[in-house]
XYZ file of C-alpha atoms in Angstrom:
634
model
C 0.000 0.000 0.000
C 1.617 3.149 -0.979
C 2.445 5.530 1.563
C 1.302 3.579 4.334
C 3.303 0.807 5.641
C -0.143 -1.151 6.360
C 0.201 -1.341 10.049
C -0.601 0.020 13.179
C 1.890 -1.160 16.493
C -0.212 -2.143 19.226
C 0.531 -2.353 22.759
C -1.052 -3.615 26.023
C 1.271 -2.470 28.890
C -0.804 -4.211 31.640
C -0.045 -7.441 29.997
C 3.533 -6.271 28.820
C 2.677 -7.130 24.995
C 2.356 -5.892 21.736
C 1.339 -7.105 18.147
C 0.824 -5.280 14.676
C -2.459 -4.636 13.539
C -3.433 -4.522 9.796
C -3.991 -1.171 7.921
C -6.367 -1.792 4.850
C -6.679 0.229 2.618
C -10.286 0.755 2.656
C -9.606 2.130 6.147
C -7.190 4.136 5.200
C -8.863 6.411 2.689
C -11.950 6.894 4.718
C -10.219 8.303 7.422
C -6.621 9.072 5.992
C -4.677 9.035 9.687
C -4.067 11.777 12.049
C -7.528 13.081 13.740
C -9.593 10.568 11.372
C -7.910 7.577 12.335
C -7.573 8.351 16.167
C -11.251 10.075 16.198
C -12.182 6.123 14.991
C -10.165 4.322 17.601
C -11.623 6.414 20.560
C -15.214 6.085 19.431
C -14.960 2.630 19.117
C -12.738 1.607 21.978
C -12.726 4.200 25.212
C -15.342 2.625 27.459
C -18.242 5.375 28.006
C -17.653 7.234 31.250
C -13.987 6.163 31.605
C -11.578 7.932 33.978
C -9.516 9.651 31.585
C -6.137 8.837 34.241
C -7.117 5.176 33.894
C -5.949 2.058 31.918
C -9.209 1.785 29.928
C -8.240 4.943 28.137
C -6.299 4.987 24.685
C -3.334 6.952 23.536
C -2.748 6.887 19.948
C -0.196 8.334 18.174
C -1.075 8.417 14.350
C 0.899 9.592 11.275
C -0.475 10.229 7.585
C 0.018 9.142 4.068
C 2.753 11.497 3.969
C 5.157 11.337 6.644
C 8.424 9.835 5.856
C 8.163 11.429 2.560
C 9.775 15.336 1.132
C 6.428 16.669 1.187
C 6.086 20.247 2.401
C 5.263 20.360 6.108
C 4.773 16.061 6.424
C 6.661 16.042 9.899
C 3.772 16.277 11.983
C 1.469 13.747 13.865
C -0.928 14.024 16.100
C -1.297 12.464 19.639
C -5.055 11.423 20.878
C -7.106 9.755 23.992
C -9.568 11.415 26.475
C -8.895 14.008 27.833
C -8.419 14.753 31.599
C -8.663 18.616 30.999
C -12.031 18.371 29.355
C -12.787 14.772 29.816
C -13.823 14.889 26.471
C -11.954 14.180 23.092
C -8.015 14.819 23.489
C -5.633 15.347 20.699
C -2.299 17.840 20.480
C -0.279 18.182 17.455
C 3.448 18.537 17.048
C 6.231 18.206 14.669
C 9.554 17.292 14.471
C 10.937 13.896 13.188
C 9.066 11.270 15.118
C 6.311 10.718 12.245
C 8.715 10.221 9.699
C 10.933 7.838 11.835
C 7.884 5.654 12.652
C 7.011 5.243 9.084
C 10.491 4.352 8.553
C 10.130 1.604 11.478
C 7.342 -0.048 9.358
C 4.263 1.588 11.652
C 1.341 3.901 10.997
C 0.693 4.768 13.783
C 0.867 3.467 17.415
C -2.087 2.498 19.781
C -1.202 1.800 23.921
C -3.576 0.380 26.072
C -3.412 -0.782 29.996
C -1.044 0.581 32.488
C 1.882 -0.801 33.663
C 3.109 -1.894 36.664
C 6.075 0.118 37.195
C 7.471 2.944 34.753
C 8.491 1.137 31.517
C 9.752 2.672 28.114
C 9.052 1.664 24.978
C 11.937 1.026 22.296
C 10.651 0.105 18.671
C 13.954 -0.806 17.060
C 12.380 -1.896 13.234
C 10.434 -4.667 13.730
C 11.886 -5.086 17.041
C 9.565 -3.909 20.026
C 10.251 -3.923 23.617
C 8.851 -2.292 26.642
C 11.773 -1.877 29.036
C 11.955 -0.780 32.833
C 12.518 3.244 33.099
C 12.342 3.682 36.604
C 15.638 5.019 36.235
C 14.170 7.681 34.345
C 11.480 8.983 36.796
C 11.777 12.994 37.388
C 14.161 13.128 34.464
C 13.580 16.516 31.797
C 13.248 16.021 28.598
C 16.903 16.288 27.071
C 18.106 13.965 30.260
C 15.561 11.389 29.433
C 16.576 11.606 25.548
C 20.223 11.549 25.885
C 19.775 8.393 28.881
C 17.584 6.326 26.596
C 19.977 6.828 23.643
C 22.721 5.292 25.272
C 21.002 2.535 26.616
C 20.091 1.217 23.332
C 23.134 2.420 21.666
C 20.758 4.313 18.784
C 22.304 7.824 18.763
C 19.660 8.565 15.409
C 16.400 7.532 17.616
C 13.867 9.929 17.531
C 11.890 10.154 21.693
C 8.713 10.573 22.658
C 8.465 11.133 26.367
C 6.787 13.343 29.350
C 8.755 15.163 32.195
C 7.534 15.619 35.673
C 4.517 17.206 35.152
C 3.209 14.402 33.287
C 4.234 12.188 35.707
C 2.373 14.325 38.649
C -0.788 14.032 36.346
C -1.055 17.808 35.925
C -4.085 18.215 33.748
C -2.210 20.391 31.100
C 0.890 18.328 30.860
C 2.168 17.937 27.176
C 3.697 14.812 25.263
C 7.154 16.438 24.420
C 9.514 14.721 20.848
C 12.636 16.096 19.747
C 13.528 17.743 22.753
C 11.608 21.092 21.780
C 8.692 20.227 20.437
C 5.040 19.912 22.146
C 2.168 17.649 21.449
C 0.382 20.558 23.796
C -2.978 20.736 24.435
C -5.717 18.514 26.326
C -3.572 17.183 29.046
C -2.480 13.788 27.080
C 1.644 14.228 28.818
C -0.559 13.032 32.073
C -2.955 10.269 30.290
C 1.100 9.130 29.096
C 1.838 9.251 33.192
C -1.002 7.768 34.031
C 0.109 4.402 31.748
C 3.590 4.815 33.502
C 4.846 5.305 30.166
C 7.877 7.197 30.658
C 9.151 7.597 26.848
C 8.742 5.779 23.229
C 11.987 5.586 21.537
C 11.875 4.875 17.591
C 14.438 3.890 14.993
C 13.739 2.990 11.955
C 15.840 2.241 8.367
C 13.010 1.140 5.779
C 11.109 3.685 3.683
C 7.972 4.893 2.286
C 6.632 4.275 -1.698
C 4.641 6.824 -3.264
C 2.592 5.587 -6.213
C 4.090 7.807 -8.958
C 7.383 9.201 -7.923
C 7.037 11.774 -10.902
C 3.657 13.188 -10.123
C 4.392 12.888 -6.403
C 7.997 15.356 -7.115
C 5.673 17.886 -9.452
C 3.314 18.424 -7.090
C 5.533 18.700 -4.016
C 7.655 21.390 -5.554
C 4.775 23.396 -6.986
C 3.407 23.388 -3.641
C 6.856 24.173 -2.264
C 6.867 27.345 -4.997
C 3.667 28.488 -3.552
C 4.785 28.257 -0.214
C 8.225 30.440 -1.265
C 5.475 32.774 -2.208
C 3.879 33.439 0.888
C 4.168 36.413 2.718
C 4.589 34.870 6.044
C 6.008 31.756 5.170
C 8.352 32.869 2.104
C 11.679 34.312 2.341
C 10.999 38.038 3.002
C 12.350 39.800 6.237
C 9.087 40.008 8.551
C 8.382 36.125 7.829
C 8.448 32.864 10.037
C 11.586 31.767 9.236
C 12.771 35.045 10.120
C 11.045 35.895 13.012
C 8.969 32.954 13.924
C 5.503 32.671 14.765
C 5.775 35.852 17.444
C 6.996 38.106 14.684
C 3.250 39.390 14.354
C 2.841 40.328 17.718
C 3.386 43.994 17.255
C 0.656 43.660 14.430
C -1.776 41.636 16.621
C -1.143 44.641 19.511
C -2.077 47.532 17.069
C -5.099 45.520 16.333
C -6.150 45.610 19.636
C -6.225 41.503 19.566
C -2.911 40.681 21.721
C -4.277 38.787 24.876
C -2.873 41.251 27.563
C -3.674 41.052 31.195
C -5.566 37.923 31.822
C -7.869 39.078 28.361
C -8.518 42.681 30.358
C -7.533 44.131 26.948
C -5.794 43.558 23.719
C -3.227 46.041 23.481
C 0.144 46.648 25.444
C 3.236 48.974 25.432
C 5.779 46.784 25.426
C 4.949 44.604 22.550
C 8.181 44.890 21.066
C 9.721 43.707 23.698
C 8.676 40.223 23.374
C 7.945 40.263 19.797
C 9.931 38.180 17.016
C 11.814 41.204 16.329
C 12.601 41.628 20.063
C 13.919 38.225 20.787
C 16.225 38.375 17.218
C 17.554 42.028 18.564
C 18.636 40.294 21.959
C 18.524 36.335 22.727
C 18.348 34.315 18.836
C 21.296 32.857 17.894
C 19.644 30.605 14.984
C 16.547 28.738 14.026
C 15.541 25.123 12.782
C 13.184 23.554 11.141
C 11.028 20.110 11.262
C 12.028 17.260 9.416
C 10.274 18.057 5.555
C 9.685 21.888 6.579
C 10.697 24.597 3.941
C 9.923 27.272 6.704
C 12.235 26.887 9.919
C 9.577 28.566 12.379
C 11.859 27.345 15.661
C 13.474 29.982 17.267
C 16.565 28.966 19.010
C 18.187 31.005 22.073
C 20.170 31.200 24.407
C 20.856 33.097 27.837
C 23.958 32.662 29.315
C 23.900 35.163 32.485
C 21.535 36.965 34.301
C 18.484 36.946 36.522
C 17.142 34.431 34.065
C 20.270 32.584 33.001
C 20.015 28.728 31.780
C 18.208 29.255 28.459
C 19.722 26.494 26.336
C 20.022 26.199 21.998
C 18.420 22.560 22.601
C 15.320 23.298 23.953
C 14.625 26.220 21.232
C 13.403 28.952 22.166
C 9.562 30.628 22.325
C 7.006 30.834 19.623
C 3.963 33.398 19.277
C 1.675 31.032 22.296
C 4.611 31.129 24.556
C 5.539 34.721 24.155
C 1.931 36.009 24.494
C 0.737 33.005 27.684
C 3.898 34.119 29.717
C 4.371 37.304 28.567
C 1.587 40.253 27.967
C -0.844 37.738 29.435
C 0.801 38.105 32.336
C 2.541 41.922 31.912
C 5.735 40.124 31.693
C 7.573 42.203 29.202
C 11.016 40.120 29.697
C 12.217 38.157 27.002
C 14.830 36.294 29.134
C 12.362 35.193 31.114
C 9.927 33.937 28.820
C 12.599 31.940 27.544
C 13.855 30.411 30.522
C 10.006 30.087 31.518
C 9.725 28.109 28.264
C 12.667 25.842 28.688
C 11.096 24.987 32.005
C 8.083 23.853 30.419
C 9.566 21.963 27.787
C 11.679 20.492 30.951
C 8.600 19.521 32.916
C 6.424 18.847 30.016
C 4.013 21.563 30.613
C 1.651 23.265 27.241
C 2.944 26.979 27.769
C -0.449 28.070 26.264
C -2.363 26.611 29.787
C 0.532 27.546 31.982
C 0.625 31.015 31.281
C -3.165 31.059 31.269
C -3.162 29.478 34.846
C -0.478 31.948 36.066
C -2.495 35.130 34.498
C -5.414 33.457 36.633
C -3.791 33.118 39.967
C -2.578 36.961 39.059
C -5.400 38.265 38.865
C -6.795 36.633 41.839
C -4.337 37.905 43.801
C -5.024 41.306 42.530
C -8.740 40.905 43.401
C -8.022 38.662 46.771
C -9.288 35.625 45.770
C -5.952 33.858 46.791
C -3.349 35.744 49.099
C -0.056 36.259 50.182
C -0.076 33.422 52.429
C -1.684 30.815 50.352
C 0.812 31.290 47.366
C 3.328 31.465 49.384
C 4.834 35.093 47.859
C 3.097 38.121 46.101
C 2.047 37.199 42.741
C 2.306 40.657 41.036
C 1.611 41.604 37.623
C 4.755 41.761 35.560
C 6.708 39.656 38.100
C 8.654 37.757 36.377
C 10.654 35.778 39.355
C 7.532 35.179 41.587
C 6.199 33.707 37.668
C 9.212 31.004 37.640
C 8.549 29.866 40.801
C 5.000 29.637 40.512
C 5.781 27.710 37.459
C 7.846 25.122 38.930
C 5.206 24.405 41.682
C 2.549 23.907 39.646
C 4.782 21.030 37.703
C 5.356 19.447 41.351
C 2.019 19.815 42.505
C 3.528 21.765 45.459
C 1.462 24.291 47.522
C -0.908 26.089 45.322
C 0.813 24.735 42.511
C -1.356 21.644 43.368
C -4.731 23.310 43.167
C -3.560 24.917 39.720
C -2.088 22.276 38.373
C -6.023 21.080 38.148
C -6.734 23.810 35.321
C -8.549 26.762 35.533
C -11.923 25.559 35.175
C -11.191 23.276 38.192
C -9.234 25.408 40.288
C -11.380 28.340 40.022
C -14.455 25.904 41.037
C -12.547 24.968 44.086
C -11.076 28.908 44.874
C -15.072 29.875 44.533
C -15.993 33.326 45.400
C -16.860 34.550 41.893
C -13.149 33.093 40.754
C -15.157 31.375 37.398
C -15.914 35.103 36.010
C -11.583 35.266 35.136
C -11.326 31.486 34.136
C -11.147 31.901 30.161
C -11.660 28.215 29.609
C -14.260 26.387 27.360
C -14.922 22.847 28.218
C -12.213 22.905 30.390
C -9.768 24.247 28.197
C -7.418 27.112 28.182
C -8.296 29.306 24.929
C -5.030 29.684 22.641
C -3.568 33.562 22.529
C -6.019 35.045 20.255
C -8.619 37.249 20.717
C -12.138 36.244 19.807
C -13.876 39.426 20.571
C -11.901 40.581 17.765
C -12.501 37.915 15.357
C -15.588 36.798 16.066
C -15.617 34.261 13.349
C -12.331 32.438 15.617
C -15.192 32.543 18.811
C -17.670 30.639 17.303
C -14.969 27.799 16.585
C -13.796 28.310 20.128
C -17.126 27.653 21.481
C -17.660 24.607 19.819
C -14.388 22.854 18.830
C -14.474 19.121 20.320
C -11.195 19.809 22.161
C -12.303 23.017 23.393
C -11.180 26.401 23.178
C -9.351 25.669 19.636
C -7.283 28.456 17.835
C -6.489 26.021 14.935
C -9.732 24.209 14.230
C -11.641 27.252 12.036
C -9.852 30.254 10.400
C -9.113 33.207 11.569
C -11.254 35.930 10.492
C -8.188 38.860 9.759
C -7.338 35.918 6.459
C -11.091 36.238 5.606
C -10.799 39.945 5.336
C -10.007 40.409 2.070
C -12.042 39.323 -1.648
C -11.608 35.960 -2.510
C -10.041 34.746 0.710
C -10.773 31.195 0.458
C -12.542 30.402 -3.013
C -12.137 26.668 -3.195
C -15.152 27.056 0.253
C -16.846 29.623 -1.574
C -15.218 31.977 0.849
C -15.282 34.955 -2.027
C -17.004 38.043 -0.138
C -14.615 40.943 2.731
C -15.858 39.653 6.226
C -15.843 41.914 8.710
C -13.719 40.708 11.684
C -16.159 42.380 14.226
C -19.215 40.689 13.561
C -20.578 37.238 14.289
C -23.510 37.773 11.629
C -23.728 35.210 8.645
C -20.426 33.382 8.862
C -21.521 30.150 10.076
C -21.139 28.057 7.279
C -17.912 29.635 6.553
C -16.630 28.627 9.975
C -17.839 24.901 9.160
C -16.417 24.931 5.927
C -12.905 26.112 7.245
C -13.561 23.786 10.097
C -14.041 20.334 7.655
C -10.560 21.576 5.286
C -8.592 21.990 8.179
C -10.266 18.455 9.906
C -9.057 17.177 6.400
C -5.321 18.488 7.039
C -5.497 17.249 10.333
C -6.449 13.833 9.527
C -3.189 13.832 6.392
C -1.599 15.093 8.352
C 0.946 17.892 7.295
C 1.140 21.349 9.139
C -1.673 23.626 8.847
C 0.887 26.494 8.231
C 1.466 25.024 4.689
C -2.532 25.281 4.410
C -3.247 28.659 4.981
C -5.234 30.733 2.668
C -3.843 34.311 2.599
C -2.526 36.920 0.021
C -4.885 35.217 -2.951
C -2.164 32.418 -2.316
C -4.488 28.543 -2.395
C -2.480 25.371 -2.128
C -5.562 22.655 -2.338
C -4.591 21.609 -5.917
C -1.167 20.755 -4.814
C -2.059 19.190 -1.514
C -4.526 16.825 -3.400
C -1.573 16.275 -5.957
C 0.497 14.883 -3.485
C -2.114 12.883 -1.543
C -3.328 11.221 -4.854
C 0.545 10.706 -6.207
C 1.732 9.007 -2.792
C -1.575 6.666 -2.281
C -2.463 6.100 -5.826
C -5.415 7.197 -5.345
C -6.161 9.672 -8.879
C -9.681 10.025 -8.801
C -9.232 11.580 -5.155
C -11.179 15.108 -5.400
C -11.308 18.136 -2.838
C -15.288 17.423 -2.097
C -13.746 13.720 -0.920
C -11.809 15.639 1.010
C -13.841 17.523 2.414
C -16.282 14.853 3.484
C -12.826 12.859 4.831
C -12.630 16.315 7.007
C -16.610 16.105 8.285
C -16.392 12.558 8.984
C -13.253 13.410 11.118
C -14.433 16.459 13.058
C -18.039 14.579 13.556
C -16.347 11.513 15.162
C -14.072 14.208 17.447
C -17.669 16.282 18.495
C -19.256 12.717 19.010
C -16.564 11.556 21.621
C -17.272 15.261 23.228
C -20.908 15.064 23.402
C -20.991 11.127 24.345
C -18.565 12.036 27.117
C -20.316 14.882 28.305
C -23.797 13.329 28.752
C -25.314 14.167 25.709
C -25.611 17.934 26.476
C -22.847 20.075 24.684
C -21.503 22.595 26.735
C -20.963 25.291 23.644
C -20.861 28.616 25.706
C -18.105 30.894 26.125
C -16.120 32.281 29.264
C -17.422 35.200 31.014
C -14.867 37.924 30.270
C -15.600 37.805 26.554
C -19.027 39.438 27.322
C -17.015 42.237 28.709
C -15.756 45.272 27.028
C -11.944 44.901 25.829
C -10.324 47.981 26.820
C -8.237 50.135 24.916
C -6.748 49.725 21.492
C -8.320 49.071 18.209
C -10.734 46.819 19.093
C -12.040 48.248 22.328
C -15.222 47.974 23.448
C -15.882 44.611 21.551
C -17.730 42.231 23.525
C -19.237 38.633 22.356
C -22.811 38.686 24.129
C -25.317 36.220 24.535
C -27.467 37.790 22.070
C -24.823 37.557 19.206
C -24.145 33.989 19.681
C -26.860 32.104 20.145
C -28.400 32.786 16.876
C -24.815 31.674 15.507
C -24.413 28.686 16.976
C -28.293 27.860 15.764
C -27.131 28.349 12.368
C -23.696 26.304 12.842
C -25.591 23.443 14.104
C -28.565 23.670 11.171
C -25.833 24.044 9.240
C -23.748 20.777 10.249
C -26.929 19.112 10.601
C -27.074 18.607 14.079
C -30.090 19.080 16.437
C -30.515 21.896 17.975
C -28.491 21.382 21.083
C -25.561 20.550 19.379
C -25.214 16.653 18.657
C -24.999 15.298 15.612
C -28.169 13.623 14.480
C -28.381 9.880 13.343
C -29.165 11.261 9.495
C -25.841 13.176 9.310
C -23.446 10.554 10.906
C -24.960 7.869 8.563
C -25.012 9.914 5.391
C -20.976 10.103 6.905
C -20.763 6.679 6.698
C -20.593 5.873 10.309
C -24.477 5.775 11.358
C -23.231 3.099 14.335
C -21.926 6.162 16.095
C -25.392 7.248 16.717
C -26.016 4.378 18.846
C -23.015 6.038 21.600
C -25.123 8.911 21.730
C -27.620 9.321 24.711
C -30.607 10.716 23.247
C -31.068 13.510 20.733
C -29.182 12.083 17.406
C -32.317 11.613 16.044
């Protein structure tokens, strides 16, 4: 089977075993791999109701058609199982070299089960797996745990998967961590990896992957790659990723009046530039580097050798645009140094930066407001303070002090705290929303109110690249939106919403699928696709409908999980007025999304409280999923 190897690695680490699973083909193309694939698995085999901490859960780690191949942006996978954030469907994305490497191994993707008796690693040498004690291991960072595991096995090449101590405490936002620097982030899934005592996955593999027509397959790479070139942020010009990486719009996003600043108080601050891309290349860059198949090089690299905030090493990277805003202008922290060390500690501990910073702007601002005190944190908890942020931060990973009640997430901790502390939790389903402003892109809100993760930055578009005429033809995305308004962009939402489900489920990096500048790459991604699998009568409506299946199996696990009752509402503080800047006085009531969210759900062909009816999933092809659903997908 062209670009698949035809088989998933399964393992059972309660009864220390594993086996290989067949891939057909048939499989395969309904659901491609990524978010399709691991949407699938969950459905069909998390146990309704399970504790997301315990050994009935699932972690899957799934790769696409085109890892281990030179396609633009291929080095990415995506790691799924429920999540103990939301308790709902889990998945994080990441790149690196790990997806090519298992698809070198002979493996698809990888499915673990049970939970082991003591902490065990797993080493998948080829053909040759083996889950070996790591108790050795336990506490270890990151690079520690890499550089330890490589010399055991004598495989300086292997590519590690692994959690650090906060995954290992079960912190509800701890990340699955590859490559040293990069971050499978969001939903939690570092502590479902704890949970399993699964300490680390090492991977080495020397076979390779087949496209189906080698010619067609190089043609439509390298016009993709040309577009790319093209691209105003991802090109070669001065202001673009590989330049400045993903914070080098953060000056932009502050004139907007969109930078999240002050626990999402407002979304505009002075010191911008100091923590911009700009900012960190004028002071702590030394380099950048890029994932495995990546024309782009978006990783900033840095270092800080003295200092206050000395220790930043060139291994762990450095920050990206999440990172920079979370612990910095979320937070008033204008110091670059510090958001850099800050970073390296959670790439240390395992810890998504975008929920850290979150739960330190939280504990902030209930300090401010008295909510928590002196003597409960320990130390005051100031705006701007970056040293009292450090050693909040390495609490929280230890589950020391208050660090224990945050380490629960904001929707949790904030339940506990009480006293009105849910009004400056900006959470939705549990979930920490990514650094971007919905009351100034209203479209991004309604996406954030119903993503099956959660608050989800990446799962719609965001409405500044709908802006201009003929944004997003190919969706029929042709008409200027106006970024302020909620009003008749629904199915626009959904639309961007199934292409990007589509991406996730192939899945390359959603940077290499962005619409913007009159600059559309769905010709060449379907190029590729249909070159590697052989598969020439793919079209983009296929596509698409791989994309719907995908994102209807992810809401399904949600609403299944949940009861049956969505909980599609946003957090309190975006039906407040932002102050200051170019958005101020923007609010996202009640009023304005309710009738949106109607329309999203008419439009999806859901009832009206959100699930999707019987009618839809079947005409999806997977009408048994109805039967998971307690009432209502009629």
């Amino acid at each position: 089977m062209h670009g698949y190897r035809g088989q998933l690695l399964r393992v059972d680490l309660s009864a220390g075993k594993s086996w290989t699973e067949p891939l057909e083909e048939s499989r395969a193309r309904r659901y491609l791999g990524g978010r399709g694939l691991g949407a699938r698995i969950l459905m069909d085999e998390v146990p309704v109701g399970c504790d997301a901490l315990g050994a009935d859960n699932r972690l899957v780690f799934a790769m696409g058609p085109l890892a281990g191949t030179f396609a633009p942006g291929s080095g990415r996978f995506v790691v799924l199982g429920k999540s103990p954030a939301t308790n709902g469907f889990g998945e994080a994305y990441t790149g690196g070299s790990v997806a090519h490497e298992l698809k070198y191994a002979g493996y698809d993707g990888i499915v673990v089960q049970g939970k082991a008796s003591e902490k065990v690693y797993l080493a998948i040498i080829n053909d040759k797996v083996e889950i070996r004690p790591a108790a050795r291991l336990a506490g270890q960072g990151t690079l520690d745990t890499e550089e330890k595991i490589k010399a055991e096995l004598n495989e300086p090449d292997a590519r590690i998967i692994s959690i650090g101590l906060a995954g290992e405490k079960a912190v509800r936002f701890a990340c699955v961590m590859n490559d040293t620097d990069r971050a499978a982030g969001r939903t939690g899934l570092g502590a479902v990896m704890g949970a399993k005592n699964l300490k680390a996955i090492a991977i080495r593999g020397t076979g390779k992957v087949t496209v189906a027509d080698p010619k067609a397959f190089r043609e439509s790479s390298l016009a993709n790659l040309a577009k790319i070139k093209k691209h105003p942020w991802l090109g070669d010009s001065p202001g673009s990723a590989g330049a400045l990486g993903t914070a080098g719009g953060v000056e932009d996003l502050s004139s907007m009046g969109i930078l999240p600043t002050r626990n999402w108080e407002t979304g505009t601050w002075e010191y911008a530039d100091r923590i911009s891309g700009m900012g960190m290349k004028k002071t702590i860059l030394i380099g950048h580097r890029a994932c495995q198949s990546c024309p782009v090089g978006c990783t900033r690299v840095v270092q800080v050798a003295d200092g206050p905030f000395a220790g930043a090493r060139p291994e762990y990277g450095g920050p990206e645009y999440e990172t920079v805003a979370s612990l910095g202008s979320l937070c008033e922290n204008n110091n670059i140094e510090s958001i850099a060390l800050l970073n390296q500690k959670c790439n240390v501990y395992g810890l998504d930066t975008i929920s850290a910073g979150t739960m330190i702007a939280f504990a902030m601002e209930c300090f401010e407001k008295g909510l928590l005190t002196e003597r409960e944190i320990g130390f005051p908890l100031r705006w701007g303070d970056a040293s009292a942020m450090v050693r909040l931060l390495d609490m929280i990973a230890r589950r020391e002090g208050v660090g224990d009640l945050l380490a629960e997430g904001t929707r949790r901790a904030a339940a506990k705290i009480g006293k009105g502390a849910a009004d400056l939790a900006v959470e939705v389903k549990g979930l920490e929303l990514g650094m971007h402003e919905p009351r100034g892109k209203k479209g991004l809100a309604l996406s954030y109110a119903t993503a099956p993760r959660g608050a989800d930055h990446m799962e719609g578009f965001h409405d500044p690249m709908v802006a201009a005429p003929n944004a997003w033809p190919e969706l029929g995305i042709v008409k200027p939106m106006d970024r302020f308004t909620l009003a008749d962009k629904a199915d626009a939402v959904r639309l961007a919403e199934d292409y990007n489900s589509f991406i996730n489920s192939l899945p390359i990096c959603s940077f290499m699928s962005l619409p913007i500048a009159g600059i559309h790459n769905t010709k060449e991604i379907t190029g590729m696709l249909a070159a590697a699998t052989g598969w020439t009568d793919i079209s983009f409506e296929e596509e698409m409908a791989i994309g719907e299946r995908a994102y209807n199996l992810a809401r399904a696990f949600t609403v299944r999980e949940s009861g049956g009752t969505a909980d599609d509402r946003l957090p309190a503080k975006l039906s407040r007025s932002l102050l200051g800047g170019a958005s101020k006085d923007q609010v996202i009531a009640d009023a304005e999304l309710a009738p949106a969210l109607q329309a999203y759900y008419r439009g999806r062909g859901w009832n009206d409280t959100g699930t999707p009816t019987q009618a839809k999933l079947a005409s999806l092809g997977i009408g048994d999923v109805a039967q998971q659903l307690k009432g209502g997908s009629r």
